[in-house]
Each structure stands twice: as C-alpha cells, then as structure tokens.
Short mmCIF file of C-alpha atoms in Angstrom, two decimals:
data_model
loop_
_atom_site.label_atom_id
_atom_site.label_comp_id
_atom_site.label_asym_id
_atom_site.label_seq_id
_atom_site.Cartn_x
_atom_site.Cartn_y
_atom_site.Cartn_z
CA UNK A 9 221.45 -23.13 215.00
CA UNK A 10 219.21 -23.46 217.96
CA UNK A 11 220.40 -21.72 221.36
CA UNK A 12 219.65 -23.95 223.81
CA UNK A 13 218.05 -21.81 227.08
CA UNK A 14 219.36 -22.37 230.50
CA UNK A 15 216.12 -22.44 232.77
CA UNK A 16 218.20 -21.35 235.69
CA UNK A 17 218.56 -18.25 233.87
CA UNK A 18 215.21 -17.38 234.32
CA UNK A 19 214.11 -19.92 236.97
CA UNK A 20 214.23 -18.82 241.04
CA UNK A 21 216.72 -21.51 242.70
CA UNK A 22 215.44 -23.53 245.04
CA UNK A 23 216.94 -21.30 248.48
CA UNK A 24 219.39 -23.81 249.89
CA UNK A 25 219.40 -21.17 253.40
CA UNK A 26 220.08 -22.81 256.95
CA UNK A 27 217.34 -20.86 259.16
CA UNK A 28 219.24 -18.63 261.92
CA UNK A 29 220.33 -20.08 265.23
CA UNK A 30 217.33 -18.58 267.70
CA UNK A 31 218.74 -15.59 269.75
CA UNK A 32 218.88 -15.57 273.68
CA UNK A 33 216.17 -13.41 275.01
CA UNK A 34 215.99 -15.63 278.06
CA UNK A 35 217.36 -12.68 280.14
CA UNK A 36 214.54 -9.72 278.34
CA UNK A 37 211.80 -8.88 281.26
CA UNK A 38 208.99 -7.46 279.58
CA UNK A 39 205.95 -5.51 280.86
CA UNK A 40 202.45 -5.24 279.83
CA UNK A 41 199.67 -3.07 281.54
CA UNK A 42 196.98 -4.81 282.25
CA UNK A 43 194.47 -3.12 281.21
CA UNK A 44 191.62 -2.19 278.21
CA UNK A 45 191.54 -4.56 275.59
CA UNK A 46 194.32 -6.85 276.98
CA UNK A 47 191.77 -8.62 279.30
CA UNK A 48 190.33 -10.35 276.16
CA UNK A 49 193.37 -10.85 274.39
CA UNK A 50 196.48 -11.48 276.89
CA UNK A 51 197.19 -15.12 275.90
CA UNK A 52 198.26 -13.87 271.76
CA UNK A 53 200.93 -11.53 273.49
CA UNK A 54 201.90 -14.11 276.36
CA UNK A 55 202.40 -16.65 273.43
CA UNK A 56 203.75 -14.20 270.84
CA UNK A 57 206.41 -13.23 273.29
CA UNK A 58 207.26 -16.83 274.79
CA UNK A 59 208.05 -18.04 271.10
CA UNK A 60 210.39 -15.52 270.60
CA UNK A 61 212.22 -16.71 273.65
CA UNK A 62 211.03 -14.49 276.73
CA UNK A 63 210.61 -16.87 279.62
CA UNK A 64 207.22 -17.07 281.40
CA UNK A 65 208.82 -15.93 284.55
CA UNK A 66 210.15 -12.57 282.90
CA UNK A 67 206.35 -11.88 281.24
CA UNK A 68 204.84 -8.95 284.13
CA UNK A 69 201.83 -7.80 284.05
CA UNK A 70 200.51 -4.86 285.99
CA UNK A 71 198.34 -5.86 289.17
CA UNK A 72 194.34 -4.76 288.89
CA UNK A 73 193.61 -1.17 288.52
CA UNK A 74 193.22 0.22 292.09
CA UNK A 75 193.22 4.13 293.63
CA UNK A 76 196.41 3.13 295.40
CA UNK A 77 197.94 2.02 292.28
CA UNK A 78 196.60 5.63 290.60
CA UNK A 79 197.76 7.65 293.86
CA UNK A 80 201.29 5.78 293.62
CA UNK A 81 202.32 5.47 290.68
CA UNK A 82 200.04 7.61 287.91
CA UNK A 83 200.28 10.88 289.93
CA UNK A 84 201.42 14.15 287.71
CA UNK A 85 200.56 11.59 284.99
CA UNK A 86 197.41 11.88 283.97
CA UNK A 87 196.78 13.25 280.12
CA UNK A 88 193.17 14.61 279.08
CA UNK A 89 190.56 12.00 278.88
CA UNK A 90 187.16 11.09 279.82
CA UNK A 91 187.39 7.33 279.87
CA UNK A 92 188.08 6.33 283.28
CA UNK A 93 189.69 2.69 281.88
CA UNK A 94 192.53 5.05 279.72
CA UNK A 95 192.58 7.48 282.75
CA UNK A 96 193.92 4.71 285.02
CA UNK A 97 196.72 3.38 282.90
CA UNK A 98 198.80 6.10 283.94
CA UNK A 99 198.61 3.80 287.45
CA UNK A 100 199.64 0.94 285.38
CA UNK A 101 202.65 2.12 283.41
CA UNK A 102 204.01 3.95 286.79
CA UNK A 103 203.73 0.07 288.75
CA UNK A 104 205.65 -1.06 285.79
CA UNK A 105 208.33 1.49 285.39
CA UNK A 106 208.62 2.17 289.56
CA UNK A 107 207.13 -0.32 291.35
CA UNK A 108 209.38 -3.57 290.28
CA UNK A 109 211.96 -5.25 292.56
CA UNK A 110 213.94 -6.36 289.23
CA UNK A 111 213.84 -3.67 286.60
CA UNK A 112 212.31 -4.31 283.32
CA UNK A 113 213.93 -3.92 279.54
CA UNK A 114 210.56 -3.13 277.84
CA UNK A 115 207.04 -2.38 278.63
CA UNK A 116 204.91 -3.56 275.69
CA UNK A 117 201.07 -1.52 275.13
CA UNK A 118 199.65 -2.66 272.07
CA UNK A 119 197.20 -0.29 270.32
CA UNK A 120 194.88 -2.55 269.19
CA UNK A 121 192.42 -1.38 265.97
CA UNK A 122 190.18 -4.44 265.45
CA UNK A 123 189.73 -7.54 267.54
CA UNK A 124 189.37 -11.36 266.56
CA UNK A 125 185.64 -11.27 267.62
CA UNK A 126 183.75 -14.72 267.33
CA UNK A 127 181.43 -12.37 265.42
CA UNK A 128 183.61 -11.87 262.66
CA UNK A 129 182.14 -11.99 259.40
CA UNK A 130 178.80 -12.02 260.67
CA UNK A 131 178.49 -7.67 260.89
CA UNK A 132 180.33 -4.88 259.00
CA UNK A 133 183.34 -4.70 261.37
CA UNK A 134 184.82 -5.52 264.80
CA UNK A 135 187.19 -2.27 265.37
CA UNK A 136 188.20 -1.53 269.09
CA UNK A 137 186.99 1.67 270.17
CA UNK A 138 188.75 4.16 269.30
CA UNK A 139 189.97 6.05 272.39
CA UNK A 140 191.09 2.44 273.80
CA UNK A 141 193.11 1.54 270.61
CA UNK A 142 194.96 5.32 270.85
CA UNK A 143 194.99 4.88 274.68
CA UNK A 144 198.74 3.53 275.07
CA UNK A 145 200.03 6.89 272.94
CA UNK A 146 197.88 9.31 275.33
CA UNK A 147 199.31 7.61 278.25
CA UNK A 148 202.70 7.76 276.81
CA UNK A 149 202.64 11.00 276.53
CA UNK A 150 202.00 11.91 280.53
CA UNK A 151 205.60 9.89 280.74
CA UNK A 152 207.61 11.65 278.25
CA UNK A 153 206.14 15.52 278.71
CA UNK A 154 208.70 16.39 280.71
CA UNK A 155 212.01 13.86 280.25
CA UNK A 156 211.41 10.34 278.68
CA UNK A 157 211.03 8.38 281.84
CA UNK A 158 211.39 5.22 280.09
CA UNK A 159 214.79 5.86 278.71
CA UNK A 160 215.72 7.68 281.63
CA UNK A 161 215.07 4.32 283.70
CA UNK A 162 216.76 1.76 280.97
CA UNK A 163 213.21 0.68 279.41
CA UNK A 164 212.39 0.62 275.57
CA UNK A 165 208.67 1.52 275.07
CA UNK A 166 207.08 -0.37 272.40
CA UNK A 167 203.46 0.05 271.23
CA UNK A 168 202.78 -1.86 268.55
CA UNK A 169 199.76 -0.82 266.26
CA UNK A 170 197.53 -4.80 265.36
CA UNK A 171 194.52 -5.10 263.41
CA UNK A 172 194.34 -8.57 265.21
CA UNK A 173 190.66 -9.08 263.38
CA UNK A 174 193.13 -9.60 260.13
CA UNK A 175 195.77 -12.12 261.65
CA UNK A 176 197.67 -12.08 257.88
CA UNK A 177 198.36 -8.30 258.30
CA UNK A 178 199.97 -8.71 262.17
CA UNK A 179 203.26 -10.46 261.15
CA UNK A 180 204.34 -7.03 259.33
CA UNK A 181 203.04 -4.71 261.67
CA UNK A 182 204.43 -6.53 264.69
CA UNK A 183 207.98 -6.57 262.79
CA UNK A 184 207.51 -2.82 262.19
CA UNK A 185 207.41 -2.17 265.24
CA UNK A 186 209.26 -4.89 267.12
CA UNK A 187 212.40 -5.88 265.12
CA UNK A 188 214.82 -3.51 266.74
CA UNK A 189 213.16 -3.85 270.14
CA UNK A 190 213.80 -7.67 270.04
CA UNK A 191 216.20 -8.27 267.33
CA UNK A 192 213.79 -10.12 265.71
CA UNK A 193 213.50 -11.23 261.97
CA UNK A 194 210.25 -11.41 259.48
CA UNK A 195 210.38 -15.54 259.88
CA UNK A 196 210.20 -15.87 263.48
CA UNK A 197 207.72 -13.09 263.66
CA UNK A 198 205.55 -14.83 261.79
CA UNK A 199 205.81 -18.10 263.66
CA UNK A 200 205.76 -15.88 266.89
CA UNK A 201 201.90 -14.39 265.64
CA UNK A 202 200.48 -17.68 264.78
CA UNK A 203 201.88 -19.06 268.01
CA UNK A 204 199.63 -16.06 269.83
CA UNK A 205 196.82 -16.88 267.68
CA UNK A 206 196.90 -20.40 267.92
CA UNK A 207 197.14 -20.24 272.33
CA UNK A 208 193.94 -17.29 271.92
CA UNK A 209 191.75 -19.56 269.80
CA UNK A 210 192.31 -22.84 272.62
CA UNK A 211 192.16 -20.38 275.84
CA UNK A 212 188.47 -18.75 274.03
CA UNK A 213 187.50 -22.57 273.13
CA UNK A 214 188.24 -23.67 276.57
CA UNK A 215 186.41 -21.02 278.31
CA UNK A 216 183.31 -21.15 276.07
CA UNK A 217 183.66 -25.01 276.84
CA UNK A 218 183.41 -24.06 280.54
CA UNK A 219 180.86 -21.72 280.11
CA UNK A 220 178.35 -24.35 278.15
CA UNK A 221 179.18 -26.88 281.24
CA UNK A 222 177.62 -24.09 283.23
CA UNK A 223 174.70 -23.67 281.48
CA UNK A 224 174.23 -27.30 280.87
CA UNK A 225 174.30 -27.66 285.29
CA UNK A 226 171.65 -24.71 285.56
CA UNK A 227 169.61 -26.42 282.28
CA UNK A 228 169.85 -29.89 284.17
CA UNK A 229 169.30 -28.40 287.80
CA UNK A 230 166.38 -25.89 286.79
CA UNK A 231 168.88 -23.29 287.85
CA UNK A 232 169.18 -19.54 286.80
CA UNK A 233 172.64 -17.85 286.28
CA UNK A 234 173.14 -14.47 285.40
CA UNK A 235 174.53 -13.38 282.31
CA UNK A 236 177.12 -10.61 282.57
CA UNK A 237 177.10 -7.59 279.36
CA UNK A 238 180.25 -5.35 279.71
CA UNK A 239 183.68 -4.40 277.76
CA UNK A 240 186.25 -6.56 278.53
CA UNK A 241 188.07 -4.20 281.04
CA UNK A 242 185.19 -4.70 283.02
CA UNK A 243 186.73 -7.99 284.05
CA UNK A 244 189.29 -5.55 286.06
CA UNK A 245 187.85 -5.77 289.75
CA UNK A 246 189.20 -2.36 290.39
CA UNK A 247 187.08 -1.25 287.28
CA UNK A 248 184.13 -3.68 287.49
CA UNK A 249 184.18 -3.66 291.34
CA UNK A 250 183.49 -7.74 291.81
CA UNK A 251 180.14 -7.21 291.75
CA UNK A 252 179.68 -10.12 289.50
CA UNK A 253 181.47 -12.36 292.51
CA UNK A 254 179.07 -10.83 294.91
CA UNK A 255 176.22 -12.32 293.09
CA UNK A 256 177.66 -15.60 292.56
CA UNK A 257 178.58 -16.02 296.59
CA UNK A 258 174.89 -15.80 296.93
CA UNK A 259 174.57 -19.07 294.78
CA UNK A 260 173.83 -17.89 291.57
CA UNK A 261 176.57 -18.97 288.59
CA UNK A 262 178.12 -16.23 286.54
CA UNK A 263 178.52 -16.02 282.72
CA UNK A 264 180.53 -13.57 280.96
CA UNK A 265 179.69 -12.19 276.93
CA UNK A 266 183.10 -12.86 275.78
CA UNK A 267 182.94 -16.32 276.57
CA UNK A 268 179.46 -17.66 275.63
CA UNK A 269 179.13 -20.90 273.78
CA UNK A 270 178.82 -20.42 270.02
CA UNK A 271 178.26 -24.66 269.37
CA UNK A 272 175.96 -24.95 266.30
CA UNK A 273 173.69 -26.83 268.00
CA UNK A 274 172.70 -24.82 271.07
CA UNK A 275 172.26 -21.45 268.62
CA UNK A 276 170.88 -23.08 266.58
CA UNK A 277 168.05 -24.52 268.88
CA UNK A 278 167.65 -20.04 270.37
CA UNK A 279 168.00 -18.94 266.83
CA UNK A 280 166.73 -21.44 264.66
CA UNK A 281 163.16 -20.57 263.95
CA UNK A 282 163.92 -16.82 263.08
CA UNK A 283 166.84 -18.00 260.70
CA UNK A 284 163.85 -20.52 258.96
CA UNK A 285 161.79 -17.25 258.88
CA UNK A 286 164.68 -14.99 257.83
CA UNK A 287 164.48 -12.41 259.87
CA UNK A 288 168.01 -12.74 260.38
CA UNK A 289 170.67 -14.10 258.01
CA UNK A 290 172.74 -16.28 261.12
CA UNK A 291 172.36 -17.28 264.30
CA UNK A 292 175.65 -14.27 264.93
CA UNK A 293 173.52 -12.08 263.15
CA UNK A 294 172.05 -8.71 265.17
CA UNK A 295 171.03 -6.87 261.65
CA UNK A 296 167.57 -6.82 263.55
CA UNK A 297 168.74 -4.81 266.30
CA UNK A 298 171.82 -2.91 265.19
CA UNK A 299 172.68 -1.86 261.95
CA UNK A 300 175.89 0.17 262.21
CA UNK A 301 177.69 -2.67 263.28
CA UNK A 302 181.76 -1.77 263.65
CA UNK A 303 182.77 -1.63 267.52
CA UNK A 304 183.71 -5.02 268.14
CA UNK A 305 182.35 -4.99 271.71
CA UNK A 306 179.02 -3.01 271.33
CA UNK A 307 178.35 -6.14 268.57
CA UNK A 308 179.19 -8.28 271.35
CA UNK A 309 176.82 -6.42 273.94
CA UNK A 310 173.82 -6.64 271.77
CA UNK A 311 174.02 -10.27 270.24
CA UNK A 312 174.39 -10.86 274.04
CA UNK A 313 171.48 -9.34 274.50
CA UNK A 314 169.57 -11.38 272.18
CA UNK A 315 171.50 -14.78 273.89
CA UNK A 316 170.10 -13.60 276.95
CA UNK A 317 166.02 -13.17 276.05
CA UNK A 318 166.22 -16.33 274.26
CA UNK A 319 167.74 -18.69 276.56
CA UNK A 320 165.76 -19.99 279.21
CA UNK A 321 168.19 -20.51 281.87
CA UNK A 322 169.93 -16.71 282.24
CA UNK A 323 166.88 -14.87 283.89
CA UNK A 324 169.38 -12.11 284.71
CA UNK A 325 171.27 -9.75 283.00
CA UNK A 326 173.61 -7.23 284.46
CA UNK A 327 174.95 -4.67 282.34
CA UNK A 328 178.30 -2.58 283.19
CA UNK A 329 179.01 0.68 282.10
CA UNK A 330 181.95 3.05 282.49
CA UNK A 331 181.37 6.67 283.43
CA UNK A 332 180.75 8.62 280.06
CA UNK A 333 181.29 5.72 277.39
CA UNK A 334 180.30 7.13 274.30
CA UNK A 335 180.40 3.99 273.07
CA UNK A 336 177.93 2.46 275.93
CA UNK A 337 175.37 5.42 275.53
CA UNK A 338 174.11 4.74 272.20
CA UNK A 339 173.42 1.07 273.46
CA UNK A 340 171.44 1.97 276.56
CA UNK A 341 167.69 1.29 275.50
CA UNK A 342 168.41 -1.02 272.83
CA UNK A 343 169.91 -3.19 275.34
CA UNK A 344 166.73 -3.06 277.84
CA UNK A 345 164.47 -3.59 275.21
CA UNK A 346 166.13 -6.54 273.97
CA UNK A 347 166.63 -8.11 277.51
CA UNK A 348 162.95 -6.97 279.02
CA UNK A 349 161.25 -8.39 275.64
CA UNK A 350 160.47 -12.21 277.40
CA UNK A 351 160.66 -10.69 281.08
CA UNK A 352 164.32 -11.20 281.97
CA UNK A 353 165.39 -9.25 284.93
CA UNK A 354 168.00 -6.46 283.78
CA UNK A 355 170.20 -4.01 285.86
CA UNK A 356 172.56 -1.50 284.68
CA UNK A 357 175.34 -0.79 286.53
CA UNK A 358 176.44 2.71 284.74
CA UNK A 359 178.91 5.52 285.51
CA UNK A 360 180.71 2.55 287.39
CA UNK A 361 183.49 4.87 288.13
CA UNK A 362 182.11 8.45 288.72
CA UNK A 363 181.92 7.76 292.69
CA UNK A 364 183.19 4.70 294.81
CA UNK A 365 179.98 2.99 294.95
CA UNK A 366 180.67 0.14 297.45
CA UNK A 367 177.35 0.81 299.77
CA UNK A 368 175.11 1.39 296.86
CA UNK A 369 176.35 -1.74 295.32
CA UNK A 370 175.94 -3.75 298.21
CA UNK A 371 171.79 -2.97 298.76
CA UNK A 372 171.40 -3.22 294.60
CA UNK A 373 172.80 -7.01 295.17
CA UNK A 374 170.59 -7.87 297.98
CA UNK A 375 167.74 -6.14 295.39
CA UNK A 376 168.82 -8.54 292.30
CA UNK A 377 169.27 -11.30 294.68
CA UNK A 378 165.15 -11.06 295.91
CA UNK A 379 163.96 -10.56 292.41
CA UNK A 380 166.24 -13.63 290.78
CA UNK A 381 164.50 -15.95 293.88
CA UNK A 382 160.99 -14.66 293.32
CA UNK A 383 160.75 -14.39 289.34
CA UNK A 384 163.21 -16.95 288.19
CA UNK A 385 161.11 -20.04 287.71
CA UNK A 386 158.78 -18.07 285.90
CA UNK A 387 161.12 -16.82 283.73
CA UNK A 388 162.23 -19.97 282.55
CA UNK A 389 159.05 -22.00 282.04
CA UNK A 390 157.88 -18.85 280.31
CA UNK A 391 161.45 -18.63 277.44
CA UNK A 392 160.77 -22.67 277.37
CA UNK A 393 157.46 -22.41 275.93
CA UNK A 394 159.09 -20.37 273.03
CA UNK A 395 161.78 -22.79 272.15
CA UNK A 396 161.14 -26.03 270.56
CA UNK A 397 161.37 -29.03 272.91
CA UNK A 398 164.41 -31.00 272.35
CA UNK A 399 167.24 -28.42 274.52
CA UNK A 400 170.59 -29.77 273.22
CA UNK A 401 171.62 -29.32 276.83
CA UNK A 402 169.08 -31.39 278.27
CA UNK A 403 169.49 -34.30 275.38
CA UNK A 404 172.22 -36.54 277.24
CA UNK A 405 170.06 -36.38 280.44
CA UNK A 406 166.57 -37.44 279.20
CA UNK A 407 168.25 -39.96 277.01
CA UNK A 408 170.02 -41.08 280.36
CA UNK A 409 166.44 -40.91 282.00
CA UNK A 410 164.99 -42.91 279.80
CA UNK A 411 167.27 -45.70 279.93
CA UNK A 412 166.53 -45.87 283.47
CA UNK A 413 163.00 -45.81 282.72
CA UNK A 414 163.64 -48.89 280.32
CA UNK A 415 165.93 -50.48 283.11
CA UNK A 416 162.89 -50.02 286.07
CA UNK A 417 160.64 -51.60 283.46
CA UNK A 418 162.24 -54.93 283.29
CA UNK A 419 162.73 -55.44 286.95
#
C-alpha cells in the first residue's frame, strides 16, 4: 500500500506572525559627537534613529570643535594620539555628558570601517582610516580610566562597529550592538538601516545636484570657483577654520570633494577621451595616479584632483591637511602634480592645527584672492582647448542662444 506523504511534514508553513506593536522611544535623548567621519555620514544615523522612534527634537549633536569646548569639557581627558580631529573628541563627549540642560540616555559614536564612497567599485577599497574608525574606543577610554562617567551620570555608551561600504552587513552589526541599548529587534533594525541609507543617498544626490547648479552658473558666467580637497572633518570650522567661507565672501563660489557631480554626462565630457584611449578603465577610475587604493577619502582626494585639472571652470584648488596625517602625507606631491599639470592654482593648507593660524590665514587669502583675479581667465580658455566643444553645462544655454538668434532673424 502506498503511504501517502503529508507535505507539511517537510514543508516550512507559511508564518501566520502579527509584526510587534512599535515600542515608545519618544522619551530616549540620544547624543552623537560631531565629529570625524560623521560630517559625511550624519543623515544614515539621524534616519536610522528617527525610524526606530527617537524624535528629531531628542537627536543632539555636539556643537563645532572649539578650544573652549576642549578647555571645558575634554580636560584630564585626553588619551595618546597624534590626530588632532580624535584629540578633540574628548571636547565633544564632555559637551555631551556635562554640558546639557536636559540629560541624555545615550551618546551614540559609531566606529566606522568603510564608507559608502560614490567611488565604490571603481578602486580596491573605501576603508575609513584607521585611527578615525578606532577613535570613539580611544576616547572612551579617557572617560572610564578612572570611574565610568557615563554610568556614573545615567548614560549608556554605545559604539557601534559599521562597514557602511557593505549596507547588507549593517543590519547585524547595528543589532549587535544596539538591541539592548534600544530594545530593538532584527526586523526593525533592518528597516531602521535602509531608512539611513535611503535619507544618505537623497541628502548626497541633492547636494551634488547643488553643486552641478554651481558649476553650471560659473560655466554660463565665465566664472571660476574653487574646488575644496580635504577629509570630511574638515567641514568642522573649528578644524577647517572657515577658510573656505573667507574665500567665497570675496566672490568666488565654493565646491566641496564629497559633493561633486558624478552625472554621466559631465564625466564623461572631462574623462571621455582617456576612457576611448584606455588609459583608465572609468571615468571614477584614478589607477593612473594611485594604485593602493583602500582609504576611502585619500581615493576621494586624488580623483578630485584629477576633477579639478580637467574642468575648466575650478582654477583653484585648496587642499586641507591636519597636523601629522599619515594618511595626508603620502598624498602631498601626487596631489600638486595632478592639480599644477594644466596650470590650476593650488594651496595647501597643512598642519591646520599645530598653531592657531588666524593671521597667517588671513594674508594667504588676500594671496589666493590676487592670483584667482589675475590667472583665472587664462586658466579656463587654456582647460577649454583640451575638452571637446559641446560642455554639457553650457548645452541648454547655446541651444537657448540660438533660438534667439533664429527669433532676431525673422524680425
């Protein structure tokens, strides 16, 4: 006789499971120093934490790294490091521990390993560097030698190790770390990360959208900007010192690396002719320049670089550099070379933090200033005799032009 076989023996049932009421974290006040790798990457955890219930209001961030902050709040904190940007978060977590009218529940630092660089793909890796990504941990440390200053003032701590380059492998490792912090469960996790991927992929698109409006004005305009190389902590005007604002109040615009356009169309007009001749493999690609290509930012810096030699329009570059970056000194000449190659004015602003350099500053911007007025038109007509003639940027305008041509015509 023939046994019949059940399938739902063997068969998974189809889960029948009523998803979990969400919890109420409405009340949670979390903090976040605002610093390193958080200036490129602050609307994932803004997001991330907003889905799981935290209301904007109770989402603080640290103010902008200052000596007052440092004096205030970091002192007896410091821990053993030569990167000023680590250095100062010890000013950072002190504002957010002492220096808050309401008391926070939790001070989030992410230690961030790799970083969702529009370069992706395009070179071997894009891995933070590696003293920033261990930076919350050393910091840490300067807060808990003694007594556990966190716990001693109600706060959880909460340092989450991302490789954010590899958005599948977040969900786990933010759960790891997060799910007795917040209470939180694998599922709403996981809607939580795409949530913070999903607001950092429209705030990047929007401000490379911004950025190509600029360049479009200076393209239209015959105008120069100047193109800004630095980490993204140089974005910090306690780090960075403004002096990218102190250039633009003298009229010229400002564009930063992280947020250059990446259309097909405009790279592919710079980069088109050496991707024909394949010298390089993509218009993303700086094999030609750099070959051990893993720090996310130094990939950044030096396909910047090549943005900036090619494109007629930036006919400055300034480059910012903390005091000591091992990661900057390699980068140095390269960087120069690339830049100086069509004539394009470079200045390095280095050791940024080794002294306060507000005088100095102030007579190298008056220097940059007279050089952009006196070699800027030459720069351009000279990178626009390289290029091929039809600018994607200048395409709506002559067609414009030409239909009032055609209009004047028939008068």
């Amino acid at each position: 006789m023939r046994i019949p076989t059940l399938q739902t023996w063997f068969g998974k049932k189809d889960s029948a499971a009523i998803p979990s009421p969400p919890k109420d974290r409405s009340g949670i006040r979390v903090g976040i120093p605002k610093v390193l790798n958080m200036w490129s990457t602050h609307q994932f955890w803004v997001a991330f934490l907003r889905e799981i219930g935290i209301q904007s209001e109770n989402i603080v961030f640290s103010s902008d790294t200052s000596e007052e902050q440092g004096r205030e709040f970091g002192k007896g904190r410091g821990t053993v490091d030569c990167c000023y940007p680590v250095k100062a978060m010890s000013g950072h977590y002190g504002e957010l521990i002492f220096g808050q009218k309401k008391k926070l529940n939790i001070i989030m630092s992410p230690m961030i390993y790799s970083l969702p660089s529009f370069m992706r793909g395009h070179v071997s890796e894009t891995l933070a560097c590696t003293r920033v990504m261990a930076g919350p941990e050393n910091i840490r440390a300067g807060f808990v030698k003694e007594s556990d200053v966190f716990g001693d003032n109600g706060i959880k701590y909460a340092a989450p190790f991302v490789n954010m380059a590899e958005p599948e492998m977040v969900p786990k490792q933010m759960y790891d770390c997060l799910k007795d912090v917040f209470d939180l469960d694998l599922a709403e996790t996981q809607r939580a990360v795409d949530a913070g991927y999903k607001a950092l992929r429209e705030f990047n698109q929007k401000a490379r959208d911004e950025t190509r409006k600029i360049l479009t004005w200076c393209a239209r305009e015959g105008k120069p900007c100047v193109l800004v190389l630095g980490r993204p902590y140089h974005m910090d005007p306690g780090i960075g010192h403004e002096i990218e604002a102190d250039l633009q109040a003298h009229g010229y615009p400002i564009v930063w690396l992280q947020y250059l356009p990446i259309d097909d169309d405009l790279l592919g007009w710079i980069f088109g002719e050496e991707v024909k001749a394949k010298k390089i493999r993509s218009p993303l690609d700086i094999s030609d320049v750099w070959t051990s290509s893993n720090s996310s930012n130094t990939n950044e810096i030096l396909w910047g670089a090549k943005f900036a030699t090619r494109f007629p329009w930036v006919t400055c570059v300034l480059r910012l550099s903390s005091y000591e970056c091992g990661m900057d000194q390699p980068t140095y000449t390269p960087t120069q070379k690339i830049v100086e190659a069509t004539g394009t004015l470079f200045f390095k602003f280095g050791d940024l933090d080794s002294t306060k350099p507000a005088g100095s500053i102030r007579i190298r911007i008056e220097t940059i200033v007279h050089y952009l007025a006196k070699y800027s038109e030459q720069i351009i007509q000279r990178k626009l005799a390289l290029l091929p003639a039809d600018c994607p940027l200048l395409l709506d305008k002559k067609a414009k032009d030409e239909k009032v041509l055609a209009a004047a015509g028939t008068d």
